[in-house]
Coordinates of C-alpha atoms in Angstrom, one line a residue:
M459 CA 4.2 -36.6 -20.7
Q460 CA 5.0 -37.5 -16.6
K461 CA 7.7 -35.3 -17.1
A462 CA 5.9 -32.8 -17.6
E463 CA 3.3 -33.2 -15.5
G464 CA 6.2 -33.5 -12.8
L465 CA 7.6 -30.3 -13.9
L466 CA 4.4 -28.2 -13.6
I467 CA 3.1 -30.0 -10.2
D468 CA 6.7 -28.8 -9.1
T469 CA 6.3 -25.4 -10.4
C470 CA 2.3 -25.2 -8.8
L471 CA 3.8 -26.5 -5.0
L472 CA 7.2 -23.9 -5.8
A473 CA 4.4 -21.1 -6.0
G474 CA 2.8 -21.7 -3.6
K475 CA 5.0 -22.2 -1.2
I476 CA 7.1 -19.1 -1.4
M477 CA 3.2 -17.3 -1.1
M478 CA 3.1 -19.1 2.5
E479 CA 6.3 -18.4 4.0
S480 CA 6.1 -15.0 2.6
G481 CA 2.9 -14.5 4.3
S482 CA 0.0 -14.9 1.2
E483 CA -3.7 -16.5 2.7
V484 CA -4.3 -19.4 1.7
Y485 CA -7.1 -18.5 -0.6
R486 CA -4.7 -16.5 -2.7
V487 CA -2.0 -19.6 -2.9
E488 CA -4.4 -22.2 -4.2
D489 CA -5.9 -19.6 -6.3
T490 CA -2.9 -18.7 -7.9
M491 CA -1.2 -22.5 -8.3
N492 CA -4.9 -24.0 -10.0
R493 CA -4.4 -20.9 -12.4
I494 CA -0.8 -22.1 -13.6
A495 CA -2.0 -25.3 -13.9
E496 CA -4.8 -24.0 -15.9
N497 CA -3.0 -21.9 -17.8
A498 CA -0.3 -25.1 -18.7
N499 CA -3.4 -26.8 -20.1
E500 CA -4.0 -28.6 -16.6
P501 CA -7.6 -27.6 -15.9
D502 CA -8.8 -30.4 -13.2
S503 CA -6.1 -29.9 -10.6
N504 CA -6.5 -30.3 -6.9
S505 CA -4.9 -27.8 -4.5
Y506 CA -4.8 -28.1 -1.1
V507 CA -2.9 -25.8 1.5
T508 CA -2.3 -25.7 4.8
A509 CA -0.2 -23.0 7.1
T510 CA 2.1 -26.1 6.8
G511 CA 1.7 -28.5 4.1
I512 CA 0.4 -27.7 0.4
F513 CA -0.9 -30.5 -1.7
M514 CA -1.1 -30.6 -5.6
G515 CA -2.4 -33.5 -8.0
L516 CA -3.4 -33.3 -11.5
K517 CA -6.7 -35.2 -12.5
S518 CA -4.7 -36.9 -15.7
S519 CA -2.7 -38.1 -13.2
R520 CA -2.0 -40.8 -10.6
Y521 CA 0.4 -39.2 -8.6
T522 CA -0.3 -36.3 -5.6
Q523 CA 3.0 -34.5 -4.2
I524 CA 2.9 -32.5 -1.0
E525 CA 5.7 -30.4 -0.1
N526 CA 6.6 -28.5 3.4
V527 CA 6.2 -25.1 4.3
G528 CA 8.9 -24.0 6.4
E529 CA 9.1 -21.4 8.9
R530 CA 6.9 -17.9 8.3
N531 CA 7.2 -15.1 7.0
I532 CA 6.0 -11.3 6.0
N533 CA 7.6 -10.7 2.9
L534 CA 5.1 -8.8 0.4
E535 CA 7.3 -8.6 -2.5
K536 CA 7.7 -12.7 -2.5
V537 CA 4.1 -12.5 -2.9
Q538 CA 3.7 -10.2 -5.9
A539 CA 6.8 -11.9 -7.3
V540 CA 5.1 -14.6 -7.7
N541 CA 1.6 -12.8 -9.0
Q542 CA 3.5 -11.4 -11.4
L543 CA 5.2 -14.5 -12.4
S544 CA 1.9 -16.1 -12.9
R545 CA 0.0 -13.5 -14.8
E546 CA 3.5 -13.3 -17.1
F547 CA 2.6 -17.0 -17.5
A548 CA -0.9 -16.7 -18.3
E549 CA 0.3 -14.3 -21.6
K550 CA 2.0 -16.4 -22.5
K551 CA 5.5 -14.6 -22.2
V552 CA 7.0 -17.3 -20.3
N553 CA 7.0 -21.4 -21.1
L554 CA 6.6 -23.1 -18.2
T555 CA 10.1 -24.3 -17.9
T556 CA 11.6 -20.5 -17.3
L557 CA 8.6 -20.2 -15.3
Y558 CA 10.1 -22.7 -12.3
Q559 CA 13.8 -21.3 -13.0
Q560 CA 12.7 -18.1 -11.6
L561 CA 10.5 -19.0 -8.7
K562 CA 13.2 -20.6 -7.5
K563 CA 15.6 -17.2 -8.0
I564 CA 13.0 -15.7 -6.0
D565 CA 12.7 -18.1 -3.5
K566 CA 16.2 -17.5 -2.4
E567 CA 17.4 -13.8 -4.4
T568 CA 14.7 -11.6 -3.8
P569 CA 15.9 -8.8 -1.9
E570 CA 14.6 -7.5 1.1
F571 CA 14.8 -3.6 2.4
P572 CA 18.7 -3.1 4.4
L573 CA 18.3 -4.1 8.0
L574 CA 19.2 0.0 8.5
F575 CA 16.3 1.2 6.6
Q576 CA 14.4 -1.7 8.1
I577 CA 16.0 -0.1 11.7
L578 CA 14.7 3.2 10.7
S579 CA 11.6 2.3 10.2
A580 CA 10.7 1.0 13.0
A581 CA 12.0 3.6 15.1
F582 CA 9.6 6.3 13.2
L583 CA 7.1 4.0 13.6
S584 CA 7.2 3.4 16.9
A585 CA 7.1 7.1 18.0
F586 CA 5.0 8.4 15.5
L587 CA 2.1 5.3 16.8
M588 CA 3.1 6.3 20.0
V589 CA 1.6 10.4 19.4
L590 CA -1.5 8.4 17.6
F591 CA -2.4 6.6 20.5
G592 CA -2.1 9.4 22.9
G593 CA 1.1 10.3 23.8
S594 CA 3.1 13.2 24.6
W595 CA 5.9 14.9 22.3
L596 CA 7.9 14.6 25.3
N597 CA 7.9 11.0 24.8
F598 CA 9.0 11.0 20.9
I599 CA 12.6 10.6 20.7
P600 CA 12.6 7.6 23.5
T601 CA 10.1 6.0 21.7
L602 CA 11.8 6.1 18.6
L603 CA 15.1 6.0 19.7
I604 CA 13.9 2.2 22.1
G605 CA 11.8 1.5 19.3
G606 CA 15.1 1.3 16.7
I607 CA 16.7 -1.1 19.6
G608 CA 13.9 -3.4 20.2
Y609 CA 13.1 -4.3 16.5
S610 CA 17.5 -4.6 16.3
V611 CA 17.2 -6.8 19.1
K612 CA 13.6 -9.0 17.7
Y613 CA 16.1 -9.3 14.6
S614 CA 19.1 -10.2 16.2
V615 CA 18.2 -12.7 18.2
K616 CA 16.2 -14.1 15.4
Q617 CA 19.4 -14.7 13.1
F618 CA 20.9 -16.4 16.1
F619 CA 19.1 -19.0 18.1
D620 CA 16.2 -20.9 16.2
L621 CA 13.6 -20.5 18.8
R622 CA 10.4 -19.4 17.9
F623 CA 8.9 -17.0 20.2
F624 CA 12.0 -16.1 21.6
D625 CA 13.2 -12.7 20.0
S626 CA 9.6 -11.3 20.7
F627 CA 9.7 -12.3 24.6
L628 CA 13.5 -11.0 24.5
A629 CA 12.8 -7.8 22.2
S630 CA 9.7 -6.5 24.0
L631 CA 11.7 -7.6 27.5
I632 CA 14.9 -4.9 26.3
I633 CA 11.9 -2.2 25.5
G634 CA 10.2 -2.6 29.2
I635 CA 13.4 -1.9 30.8
L636 CA 14.8 1.3 28.6
A637 CA 11.5 2.6 29.0
L638 CA 12.1 2.4 32.4
I639 CA 15.0 3.6 32.7
A640 CA 14.0 6.4 30.6
T641 CA 11.1 7.4 32.9
Q642 CA 14.0 7.5 35.4
I643 CA 16.1 10.1 34.1
N644 CA 13.5 12.4 32.9
S645 CA 9.7 12.1 34.6
A646 CA 8.4 13.3 32.4
V647 CA 8.4 11.0 29.7
S648 CA 5.5 8.4 30.0
F649 CA 6.2 4.4 30.6
D650 CA 2.9 3.0 29.4
Y651 CA 3.0 5.2 26.2
I652 CA 7.2 4.1 25.2
C653 CA 6.2 0.9 25.6
I654 CA 2.6 1.2 23.6
G655 CA 4.6 2.6 20.8
A656 CA 8.0 0.7 20.8
V657 CA 6.4 -2.9 20.9
M658 CA 4.1 -1.8 17.2
P659 CA 6.8 -3.2 15.1
L660 CA 6.9 -6.7 17.2
V661 CA 2.6 -6.5 16.5
P662 CA 1.7 -9.3 14.7
G663 CA -0.9 -7.5 12.8
V664 CA -0.2 -8.8 9.2
A665 CA -0.6 -12.5 10.6
I666 CA -3.8 -11.9 12.4
T667 CA -5.6 -10.2 9.0
A668 CA -4.0 -13.8 7.2
S669 CA -5.9 -16.0 10.0
L670 CA -9.0 -13.9 9.8
R671 CA -9.3 -13.5 6.1
D672 CA -9.1 -17.5 5.4
I673 CA -10.8 -18.2 8.2
L674 CA -13.5 -15.7 7.1
A675 CA -12.8 -17.9 3.2
G676 CA -13.8 -21.2 4.7
H677 CA -10.0 -22.4 5.4
L678 CA -10.6 -23.3 8.8
V679 CA -7.6 -25.1 9.8
S680 CA -4.7 -22.4 7.9
G681 CA -7.0 -19.4 9.4
L682 CA -7.2 -21.2 13.2
V683 CA -3.1 -21.8 13.2
R684 CA -1.9 -18.7 11.8
G685 CA -4.3 -16.9 14.5
T686 CA -3.2 -19.4 17.4
E687 CA 0.2 -18.4 16.2
A688 CA -0.4 -14.3 16.6
I689 CA -1.2 -15.1 20.4
I690 CA 1.4 -16.9 20.8
I691 CA 3.7 -14.0 19.5
A692 CA 1.0 -11.3 20.7
A693 CA 1.6 -13.0 24.4
A694 CA 5.3 -13.3 24.3
I695 CA 5.3 -9.4 24.2
A696 CA 2.6 -9.1 26.8
I697 CA 4.7 -11.4 29.1
G698 CA 7.9 -9.5 28.3
I699 CA 6.3 -5.9 29.3
A700 CA 4.5 -7.7 32.3
C701 CA 8.5 -9.5 33.7
V702 CA 9.7 -6.0 34.4
L703 CA 6.9 -4.7 35.6
S704 CA 6.5 -7.5 38.4
I705 CA 10.3 -7.0 38.8
F706 CA 11.0 -3.7 38.1
G707 CA 7.7 -2.2 39.0
G708 CA 8.7 -0.3 42.5
F709 CA 10.6 1.8 40.5
L710 CA 7.3 3.5 38.2
S711 CA 5.4 4.3 41.8

């Protein structure tokens, strides 16, 4: 009996950990964990989720377990995969052991889009958003190239340096420098609109949205933590552009 309860708690904690590290809202994580416990014939479960840790306990058991939440990214494919497995468990298509094994597989092996596809997506997103914000089509190609390079820098820095927020700062710094070079090569190109478009893939829009939804749902601690993290990322992006303006701003006059 204790072994089954331990497996259930481990399964709920793993599901919650995957969802939190992949950018899911707190209320959605708690709901998924409680539903897994309920469908395992443990309706009286208690879960408490924060941005940095998850607590799970069963009223039929004297023990509560804790799981640390590591670095938080945005991977909605993992969130969807966990939700789908939870539904299959509710429909009795998989048992608890299989659910746990599948969650471990999702945690380690869920594929992401190829890096080249991500860079191209960031590049075209930058260019089209620049036009949407009122920029000229003359800026389209420079913004497309600079946006793709900026995202590549962010990805590369994140792989080699375990320093939070430094990737966003360095990427925005490179974007600012390249935008400045583009304006010197072609006077018809706008520095402002290139920077506005190229930094958009770096902006933590999903994190800001999740933070507001958590706050509105009453999860103030997690909402404020995520909101603060998003604000710091936005500040790092702004500081990178500001450094370019303060050092090389004379070339724009």
